[in-house]
Amino acid sequence: MSDTYRITTDYMCCGVVVDDGIVIEAAPIMGWSVGKTLAAVSAWVVKKQGTIEVLEPLP
């Protein structure tokens, strides 16, 4: 099952879709993250002093 995460930094807000710990879809600004692990993307977000949070699925 895939989860959607919202990434927010001081210059952007976007989403990535993660399946089994791997980014499978991303907003164009995060295109580099497709194929990377969620841990790697999270580390990048922390380095940029941003936030990453999982979004609840719509009912």
Short mmCIF file of C-alpha atoms in Angstrom, two decimals, residues 11-43:
data_model
loop_
_atom_site.label_atom_id
_atom_site.label_comp_id
_atom_site.label_asym_id
_atom_site.label_seq_id
_atom_site.Cartn_x
_atom_site.Cartn_y
_atom_site.Cartn_z
CA TYR A 11 10.72 27.64 -0.52
CA MET A 12 8.28 24.86 -1.45
CA CYS A 13 5.45 22.57 -0.43
CA CYS A 14 4.90 19.39 -2.41
CA GLY A 15 4.01 15.74 -2.20
CA VAL A 16 5.63 12.38 -2.78
CA VAL A 17 4.05 8.94 -2.96
CA VAL A 18 5.90 6.17 -1.15
CA ASP A 19 5.37 2.43 -1.59
CA ASP A 20 7.27 -0.09 0.53
CA GLY A 21 9.69 2.63 1.68
CA ILE A 22 10.58 3.82 -1.85
CA VAL A 23 9.41 7.04 -3.52
CA ILE A 24 7.42 6.04 -6.62
CA GLU A 25 5.90 9.41 -7.60
CA ALA A 26 6.86 12.98 -6.82
CA ALA A 27 6.07 16.57 -7.67
CA PRO A 28 8.34 17.91 -10.44
CA ILE A 29 10.54 19.82 -7.98
CA MET A 30 11.22 16.53 -6.16
CA GLY A 31 11.75 14.44 -9.31
CA TRP A 32 15.24 13.54 -8.13
CA SER A 33 13.67 11.61 -5.22
CA VAL A 34 11.90 8.95 -7.34
CA GLY A 35 13.59 5.63 -6.59
CA LYS A 36 15.15 6.90 -3.35
CA THR A 37 14.22 5.59 0.08
CA LEU A 38 11.93 7.51 2.38
CA ALA A 39 14.83 7.63 4.86
CA ALA A 40 17.07 9.36 2.30
CA VAL A 41 14.38 11.90 1.40
CA SER A 42 13.63 12.51 5.08
CA ALA A 43 17.32 13.16 5.75
#
